[in-house]
PDB file of C-alpha atoms and ligand atoms in Angstrom:
ATOM      1  CA  UNK A   1      70.375 -43.844  12.674  1.00 93.00           C
ATOM      2  CA  UNK A   2      71.851 -41.525  15.262  1.00 94.00           C
ATOM      3  CA  UNK A   3      75.296 -40.694  16.534  1.00 97.00           C
ATOM      4  CA  UNK A   4      76.236 -39.848  20.092  1.00 96.00           C
ATOM      5  CA  UNK A   5      78.793 -40.530  22.792  1.00 96.00           C
ATOM      6  CA  UNK A   6      80.168 -44.020  23.436  1.00 95.00           C
ATOM      7  CA  UNK A   7      79.988 -45.843  26.740  1.00 97.00           C
ATOM      8  CA  UNK A   8      82.436 -48.383  28.114  1.00 98.00           C
ATOM      9  CA  UNK A   9      80.391 -51.368  26.900  1.00 97.00           C
ATOM     10  CA  UNK A  10      80.490 -49.955  23.363  1.00 98.00           C
ATOM     11  CA  UNK A  11      84.241 -49.394  23.641  1.00 98.00           C
ATOM     12  CA  UNK A  12      84.781 -52.990  24.811  1.00 97.00           C
ATOM     13  CA  UNK A  13      82.673 -54.267  21.949  1.00 97.00           C
ATOM     14  CA  UNK A  14      84.840 -52.432  19.403  1.00 97.00           C
ATOM     15  CA  UNK A  15      88.015 -53.752  21.032  1.00 96.00           C
ATOM     16  CA  UNK A  16      86.708 -57.313  20.525  1.00 95.00           C
ATOM     17  CA  UNK A  17      85.676 -57.020  16.872  1.00 97.00           C
ATOM     18  CA  UNK A  18      87.251 -59.441  14.421  1.00 97.00           C
ATOM     19  CA  UNK A  19      87.081 -58.781  10.711  1.00 98.00           C
ATOM     20  CA  UNK A  20      87.699 -61.592   8.207  1.00 97.00           C
ATOM     21  CA  UNK A  21      90.592 -61.320   5.752  1.00 97.00           C
ATOM     22  CA  UNK A  22      91.510 -59.012   4.091  1.00 97.00           C
ATOM     23  CA  UNK A  23      89.826 -56.655   6.560  1.00 97.00           C
ATOM     24  CA  UNK A  24      91.588 -58.354   9.496  1.00 96.00           C
ATOM     25  CA  UNK A  25      94.111 -55.568   8.906  1.00 94.00           C
ATOM     26  CA  UNK A  26      91.739 -53.531  11.138  1.00 95.00           C
ATOM     27  CA  UNK A  27      91.640 -56.054  13.990  1.00 96.00           C
ATOM     28  CA  UNK A  28      93.029 -54.681  17.216  1.00 95.00           C
ATOM     29  CA  UNK A  29      95.704 -56.384  19.249  1.00 91.00           C
ATOM     30  CA  UNK A  30      93.945 -58.704  21.717  1.00 90.00           C
ATOM     31  CA  UNK A  31      96.780 -58.121  24.202  1.00 94.00           C
ATOM     32  CA  UNK A  32      95.972 -54.411  24.342  1.00 95.00           C
ATOM     33  CA  UNK A  33      92.235 -54.436  25.004  1.00 96.00           C
ATOM     34  CA  UNK A  34      92.395 -52.141  28.051  1.00 97.00           C
ATOM     35  CA  UNK A  35      94.534 -49.597  26.219  1.00 97.00           C
ATOM     36  CA  UNK A  36      92.143 -49.688  23.258  1.00 97.00           C
ATOM     37  CA  UNK A  37      89.107 -49.194  25.513  1.00 98.00           C
ATOM     38  CA  UNK A  38      90.752 -46.196  27.202  1.00 98.00           C
ATOM     39  CA  UNK A  39      91.690 -44.781  23.810  1.00 98.00           C
ATOM     40  CA  UNK A  40      88.083 -44.970  22.563  1.00 98.00           C
ATOM     41  CA  UNK A  41      86.759 -43.376  25.764  1.00 98.00           C
ATOM     42  CA  UNK A  42      89.334 -40.558  25.873  1.00 98.00           C
ATOM     43  CA  UNK A  43      87.289 -37.491  24.931  1.00 97.00           C
ATOM     44  CA  UNK A  44      90.324 -35.948  23.244  1.00 97.00           C
ATOM     45  CA  UNK A  45      90.119 -38.650  20.572  1.00 98.00           C
ATOM     46  CA  UNK A  46      86.583 -37.625  19.574  1.00 98.00           C
ATOM     47  CA  UNK A  47      85.063 -41.101  19.284  1.00 98.00           C
ATOM     48  CA  UNK A  48      81.286 -41.407  18.919  1.00 98.00           C
ATOM     49  CA  UNK A  49      78.934 -44.356  18.543  1.00 98.00           C
ATOM     50  CA  UNK A  50      76.660 -44.983  15.564  1.00 98.00           C
ATOM     51  CA  UNK A  51      73.316 -46.393  16.718  1.00 97.00           C
ATOM     52  CA  UNK A  52      70.263 -47.711  14.977  1.00 95.00           C
ATOM     53  CA  UNK A  53      66.923 -47.167  16.657  1.00 81.00           C
ATOM     54  CA  UNK A  54      66.412 -47.353  19.518  1.00 78.00           C
ATOM     55  CA  UNK A  55      69.908 -47.959  20.936  1.00 87.00           C
ATOM     56  CA  UNK A  56      71.494 -50.724  18.874  1.00 96.00           C
ATOM     57  CA  UNK A  57      75.215 -50.035  18.642  1.00 98.00           C
ATOM     58  CA  UNK A  58      76.375 -50.631  15.056  1.00 98.00           C
ATOM     59  CA  UNK A  59      79.685 -48.809  14.728  1.00 98.00           C
ATOM     60  CA  UNK A  60      81.871 -45.876  15.650  1.00 98.00           C
ATOM     61  CA  UNK A  61      83.275 -42.766  14.055  1.00 98.00           C
ATOM     62  CA  UNK A  62      86.132 -40.497  15.109  1.00 98.00           C
ATOM     63  CA  UNK A  63      87.125 -36.963  14.211  1.00 98.00           C
ATOM     64  CA  UNK A  64      90.595 -35.468  14.146  1.00 98.00           C
ATOM     65  CA  UNK A  65      93.995 -37.049  14.616  1.00 98.00           C
ATOM     66  CA  UNK A  66      92.674 -40.601  15.043  1.00 98.00           C
ATOM     67  CA  UNK A  67      91.788 -40.608  11.342  1.00 98.00           C
ATOM     68  CA  UNK A  68      95.347 -39.778  10.296  1.00 98.00           C
ATOM     69  CA  UNK A  69      97.783 -42.511   9.276  1.00 98.00           C
ATOM     70  CA  UNK A  70     101.531 -42.261  10.028  1.00 98.00           C
ATOM     71  CA  UNK A  71     103.413 -41.159   6.915  1.00 98.00           C
ATOM     72  CA  UNK A  72     100.544 -39.150   5.431  1.00 98.00           C
ATOM     73  CA  UNK A  73     100.818 -35.444   4.673  1.00 98.00           C
ATOM     74  CA  UNK A  74      98.161 -33.585   6.658  1.00 98.00           C
ATOM     75  CA  UNK A  75      99.626 -30.114   6.330  1.00 97.00           C
ATOM     76  CA  UNK A  76      96.502 -28.689   4.683  1.00 96.00           C
ATOM     77  CA  UNK A  77      93.339 -28.004   6.714  1.00 96.00           C
ATOM     78  CA  UNK A  78      90.659 -30.697   6.860  1.00 98.00           C
ATOM     79  CA  UNK A  79      88.600 -32.658   9.373  1.00 98.00           C
ATOM     80  CA  UNK A  80      89.898 -36.240   9.403  1.00 98.00           C
ATOM     81  CA  UNK A  81      87.241 -38.909   9.808  1.00 98.00           C
ATOM     82  CA  UNK A  82      87.764 -42.473  10.963  1.00 98.00           C
ATOM     83  CA  UNK A  83      85.025 -45.066  11.195  1.00 98.00           C
ATOM     84  CA  UNK A  84      84.283 -48.740  11.589  1.00 98.00           C
ATOM     85  CA  UNK A  85      81.104 -50.783  11.393  1.00 98.00           C
ATOM     86  CA  UNK A  86      80.558 -53.957  13.420  1.00 98.00           C
ATOM     87  CA  UNK A  87      82.038 -56.818  11.335  1.00 98.00           C
ATOM     88  CA  UNK A  88      78.813 -58.785  10.976  1.00 97.00           C
ATOM     89  CA  UNK A  89      77.042 -55.717   9.547  1.00 97.00           C
ATOM     90  CA  UNK A  90      79.646 -54.973   6.875  1.00 98.00           C
ATOM     91  CA  UNK A  91      79.309 -55.959   3.223  1.00 98.00           C
ATOM     92  CA  UNK A  92      75.521 -55.630   3.248  1.00 98.00           C
ATOM     93  CA  UNK A  93      75.258 -52.614   0.994  1.00 98.00           C
ATOM     94  CA  UNK A  94      74.653 -50.098   3.789  1.00 97.00           C
ATOM     95  CA  UNK A  95      78.022 -48.348   3.606  1.00 98.00           C
ATOM     96  CA  UNK A  96      76.736 -45.150   2.027  1.00 98.00           C
ATOM     97  CA  UNK A  97      73.997 -44.915   4.612  1.00 97.00           C
ATOM     98  CA  UNK A  98      76.479 -45.128   7.518  1.00 98.00           C
ATOM     99  CA  UNK A  99      78.852 -42.670   5.870  1.00 98.00           C
ATOM    100  CA  UNK A 100      76.058 -40.184   5.117  1.00 97.00           C
ATOM    101  CA  UNK A 101      75.046 -40.225   8.801  1.00 97.00           C
ATOM    102  CA  UNK A 102      78.653 -39.639   9.874  1.00 98.00           C
ATOM    103  CA  UNK A 103      79.071 -36.758   7.413  1.00 97.00           C
ATOM    104  CA  UNK A 104      75.884 -35.078   8.593  1.00 97.00           C
ATOM    105  CA  UNK A 105      77.029 -35.422  12.209  1.00 97.00           C
ATOM    106  CA  UNK A 106      80.474 -34.019  11.329  1.00 97.00           C
ATOM    107  CA  UNK A 107      78.820 -31.033   9.711  1.00 96.00           C
ATOM    108  CA  UNK A 108      76.656 -30.312  12.751  1.00 96.00           C
ATOM    109  CA  UNK A 109      79.467 -30.763  15.280  1.00 96.00           C
ATOM    110  CA  UNK A 110      82.485 -29.286  13.535  1.00 96.00           C
ATOM    111  CA  UNK A 111      81.248 -27.392  10.441  1.00 96.00           C
ATOM    112  CA  UNK A 112      84.441 -28.218   8.522  1.00 97.00           C
ATOM    113  CA  UNK A 113      85.227 -26.622   5.162  1.00 97.00           C
ATOM    114  CA  UNK A 114      86.880 -29.863   4.050  1.00 98.00           C
ATOM    115  CA  UNK A 115      86.392 -33.440   5.246  1.00 98.00           C
ATOM    116  CA  UNK A 116      89.123 -36.020   4.725  1.00 98.00           C
ATOM    117  CA  UNK A 117      89.561 -39.789   5.032  1.00 98.00           C
ATOM    118  CA  UNK A 118      92.643 -41.975   4.690  1.00 98.00           C
ATOM    119  CA  UNK A 119      91.926 -45.452   3.324  1.00 98.00           C
ATOM    120  CA  UNK A 120      94.193 -48.455   2.719  1.00 98.00           C
ATOM    121  CA  UNK A 121      94.544 -48.884  -1.052  1.00 98.00           C
ATOM    122  CA  UNK A 122      93.530 -52.554  -0.851  1.00 98.00           C
ATOM    123  CA  UNK A 123      90.221 -51.618   0.770  1.00 98.00           C
ATOM    124  CA  UNK A 124      88.139 -51.275  -2.390  1.00 98.00           C
ATOM    125  CA  UNK A 125      84.943 -51.673  -0.379  1.00 98.00           C
ATOM    126  CA  UNK A 126      85.626 -48.571   1.699  1.00 98.00           C
ATOM    127  CA  UNK A 127      87.008 -46.624  -1.283  1.00 98.00           C
ATOM    128  CA  UNK A 128      83.852 -47.386  -3.256  1.00 98.00           C
ATOM    129  CA  UNK A 129      81.725 -45.884  -0.483  1.00 98.00           C
ATOM    130  CA  UNK A 130      83.741 -42.683  -0.067  1.00 98.00           C
ATOM    131  CA  UNK A 131      84.096 -42.085  -3.819  1.00 98.00           C
ATOM    132  CA  UNK A 132      80.364 -42.723  -4.060  1.00 97.00           C
ATOM    133  CA  UNK A 133      79.559 -39.785  -1.773  1.00 97.00           C
ATOM    134  CA  UNK A 134      81.756 -37.362  -3.693  1.00 97.00           C
ATOM    135  CA  UNK A 135      85.232 -37.724  -2.206  1.00 98.00           C
ATOM    136  CA  UNK A 136      88.239 -37.601  -4.531  1.00 98.00           C
ATOM    137  CA  UNK A 137      91.812 -38.742  -3.972  1.00 98.00           C
ATOM    138  CA  UNK A 138      94.486 -36.118  -3.391  1.00 98.00           C
ATOM    139  CA  UNK A 139      97.498 -38.164  -2.303  1.00 98.00           C
ATOM    140  CA  UNK A 140      98.898 -41.659  -1.939  1.00 98.00           C
ATOM    141  CA  UNK A 141     101.654 -42.754   0.425  1.00 98.00           C
ATOM    142  CA  UNK A 142     103.011 -45.763   2.279  1.00 98.00           C
ATOM    143  CA  UNK A 143     102.309 -46.284   5.994  1.00 98.00           C
ATOM    144  CA  UNK A 144     105.396 -45.100   7.825  1.00 97.00           C
ATOM    145  CA  UNK A 145     105.834 -48.364   9.745  1.00 96.00           C
ATOM    146  CA  UNK A 146     103.874 -51.014   7.845  1.00 95.00           C
ATOM    147  CA  UNK A 147     104.756 -50.086   4.253  1.00 94.00           C
ATOM    148  CA  UNK A 148     101.096 -50.535   3.257  1.00 96.00           C
ATOM    149  CA  UNK A 149      99.846 -48.111   0.551  1.00 98.00           C
ATOM    150  CA  UNK A 150      97.162 -45.614   1.617  1.00 98.00           C
ATOM    151  CA  UNK A 151      95.066 -43.047  -0.248  1.00 98.00           C
ATOM    152  CA  UNK A 152      93.942 -39.666   1.141  1.00 98.00           C
ATOM    153  CA  UNK A 153      90.542 -38.522  -0.089  1.00 98.00           C
ATOM    154  CA  UNK A 154      88.800 -35.189   0.506  1.00 98.00           C
ATOM    155  CA  UNK A 155      85.467 -33.577  -0.109  1.00 98.00           C
ATOM    156  CA  UNK A 156      84.524 -29.921   0.106  1.00 93.00           C
ATOM    157  CA  UNK A 157      81.616 -29.110   2.397  1.00 82.00           C
ATOM    158  CA  UNK A 158      79.365 -27.816  -0.356  1.00 66.00           C
ATOM    159  CA  UNK A 159      78.868 -31.471  -1.325  1.00 55.00           C
ATOM    160  CA  UNK A 160      77.514 -32.502   2.089  1.00 49.00           C
ATOM    161  CA  UNK A 161      73.861 -32.226   1.128  1.00 48.00           C
ATOM    162  CA  UNK A 162      74.426 -34.842  -1.602  1.00 47.00           C
ATOM    163  CA  UNK A 163      75.512 -37.524   0.876  1.00 48.00           C
TER     164      UNK A 163
HETATM  165  C1  COA B   1      84.090 -49.307   5.126  1.00 57.49           C
HETATM  166  C2  COA B   1      82.688 -49.639   5.570  1.00 57.49           C
HETATM  167  C3  COA B   1      82.084 -48.453   6.328  1.00 57.49           C
HETATM  168  C4  COA B   1      81.829 -49.881   4.314  1.00 57.49           C
HETATM  169  O1  COA B   1      80.522 -50.218   4.697  1.00 57.49           O
HETATM  170  P1  COA B   1      79.833 -51.566   4.168  1.00 57.49           P
HETATM  171  O2  COA B   1      78.418 -51.519   4.638  1.00 57.49           O
HETATM  172  O3  COA B   1      80.656 -52.743   4.557  1.00 57.49           O
HETATM  173  O4  COA B   1      79.931 -51.372   2.590  1.00 57.49           O
HETATM  174  P2  COA B   1      78.922 -51.911   1.481  1.00 57.49           P
HETATM  175  O5  COA B   1      78.484 -53.292   1.778  1.00 57.49           O
HETATM  176  O6  COA B   1      77.877 -50.874   1.262  1.00 57.49           O
HETATM  177  O7  COA B   1      79.892 -51.948   0.231  1.00 57.49           O
HETATM  178  C5  COA B   1      80.327 -50.735  -0.351  1.00 57.49           C
HETATM  179  C6  COA B   1      80.555 -50.885  -1.830  1.00 57.49           C
HETATM  180  O8  COA B   1      81.732 -51.679  -2.037  1.00 57.49           O
HETATM  181  C7  COA B   1      81.415 -52.739  -2.913  1.00 57.49           C
HETATM  182  N1  COA B   1      82.280 -53.836  -2.509  1.00 57.49           N
HETATM  183  C8  COA B   1      82.116 -54.708  -1.508  1.00 57.49           C
HETATM  184  N2  COA B   1      83.172 -55.531  -1.441  1.00 57.49           N
HETATM  185  C9  COA B   1      84.011 -55.162  -2.443  1.00 57.49           C
HETATM  186  C10 COA B   1      85.260 -55.633  -2.907  1.00 57.49           C
HETATM  187  N3  COA B   1      85.874 -56.640  -2.321  1.00 57.49           N
HETATM  188  N4  COA B   1      85.830 -54.995  -3.967  1.00 57.49           N
HETATM  189  C11 COA B   1      85.217 -53.957  -4.558  1.00 57.49           C
HETATM  190  N5  COA B   1      84.030 -53.471  -4.156  1.00 57.49           N
HETATM  191  C12 COA B   1      83.440 -54.073  -3.114  1.00 57.49           C
HETATM  192  C13 COA B   1      79.943 -52.985  -2.718  1.00 57.49           C
HETATM  193  O9  COA B   1      79.374 -53.626  -3.844  1.00 57.49           O
HETATM  194  C14 COA B   1      79.414 -51.582  -2.552  1.00 57.49           C
HETATM  195  O10 COA B   1      79.313 -50.945  -3.812  1.00 57.49           O
HETATM  196  P3  COA B   1      78.054 -49.985  -4.184  1.00 57.49           P
HETATM  197  O11 COA B   1      78.048 -48.884  -3.149  1.00 57.49           O
HETATM  198  O12 COA B   1      78.382 -49.490  -5.541  1.00 57.49           O
HETATM  199  O13 COA B   1      76.859 -50.847  -4.083  1.00 57.49           O
HETATM  200  C15 COA B   1      82.659 -50.915   6.465  1.00 57.49           C
HETATM  201  O14 COA B   1      82.931 -52.047   5.656  1.00 57.49           O
HETATM  202  C16 COA B   1      83.654 -50.907   7.613  1.00 57.49           C
HETATM  203  O15 COA B   1      83.454 -50.247   8.610  1.00 57.49           O
HETATM  204  N6  COA B   1      84.733 -51.704   7.467  1.00 57.49           N
HETATM  205  C17 COA B   1      85.736 -51.966   8.489  1.00 57.49           C
HETATM  206  C18 COA B   1      86.661 -50.822   8.718  1.00 57.49           C
HETATM  207  C19 COA B   1      87.192 -50.198   7.459  1.00 57.49           C
HETATM  208  O16 COA B   1      87.240 -50.749   6.383  1.00 57.49           O
HETATM  209  N7  COA B   1      87.653 -48.978   7.634  1.00 57.49           N
HETATM  210  C20 COA B   1      88.143 -48.178   6.546  1.00 57.49           C
HETATM  211  C21 COA B   1      87.941 -46.761   6.822  1.00 57.49           C
HETATM  212  S1  COA B   1      86.233 -46.231   6.548  1.00 57.49           S
END
């Protein structure tokens, strides 16, 4: 598995993904495809593609503000990570593998002291993966606009080698 920059075709693919319920929460607005594509390609948003050999696009990850959810308290230092795997590859037991690759990439690119993710409380599948690689919850809050509960999880860098 390797991680590198996204191209426009990858960005369009992400914009068209449709997750089944309850993960349809992550589906993007089909009326805003162009805006979504531009957002993924904007270098300031730090989006990267996750690829399986040789160049099969399987998902994306993002670093920084994109991983923050409105209403959360991000006043302490930490590298926020966002990620998504292509819907038809989810739920196959490979979550830890994808997350480990993203964490290794984050370490190489940004060398953060603390990595952080913000996960919807209903999303037990994602929570299971992040807890499984050593993250622990530090805060819960409701989305500022949607009222949906979220959990902030962190992990100190000295755990990275255990991913
Ligand atoms: C979150 C994500 C990376 C997880 O990867 P995945 O390959 O789908 O996850 P897995 O199939 O490995 O499942 C992870 C774990 O959750 C468990 N699980 C699956 N569905 C579950 C459910 N409904 N309730 C509780 N646990 C569940 C699995 O048994 C597995 O447990 P294990 O690691 O102990 O074996 C991926 O689903 C994804 O990108 N989802 C869409 C976007 C998203 O959810 N984003 C949230 C931020 S990461």
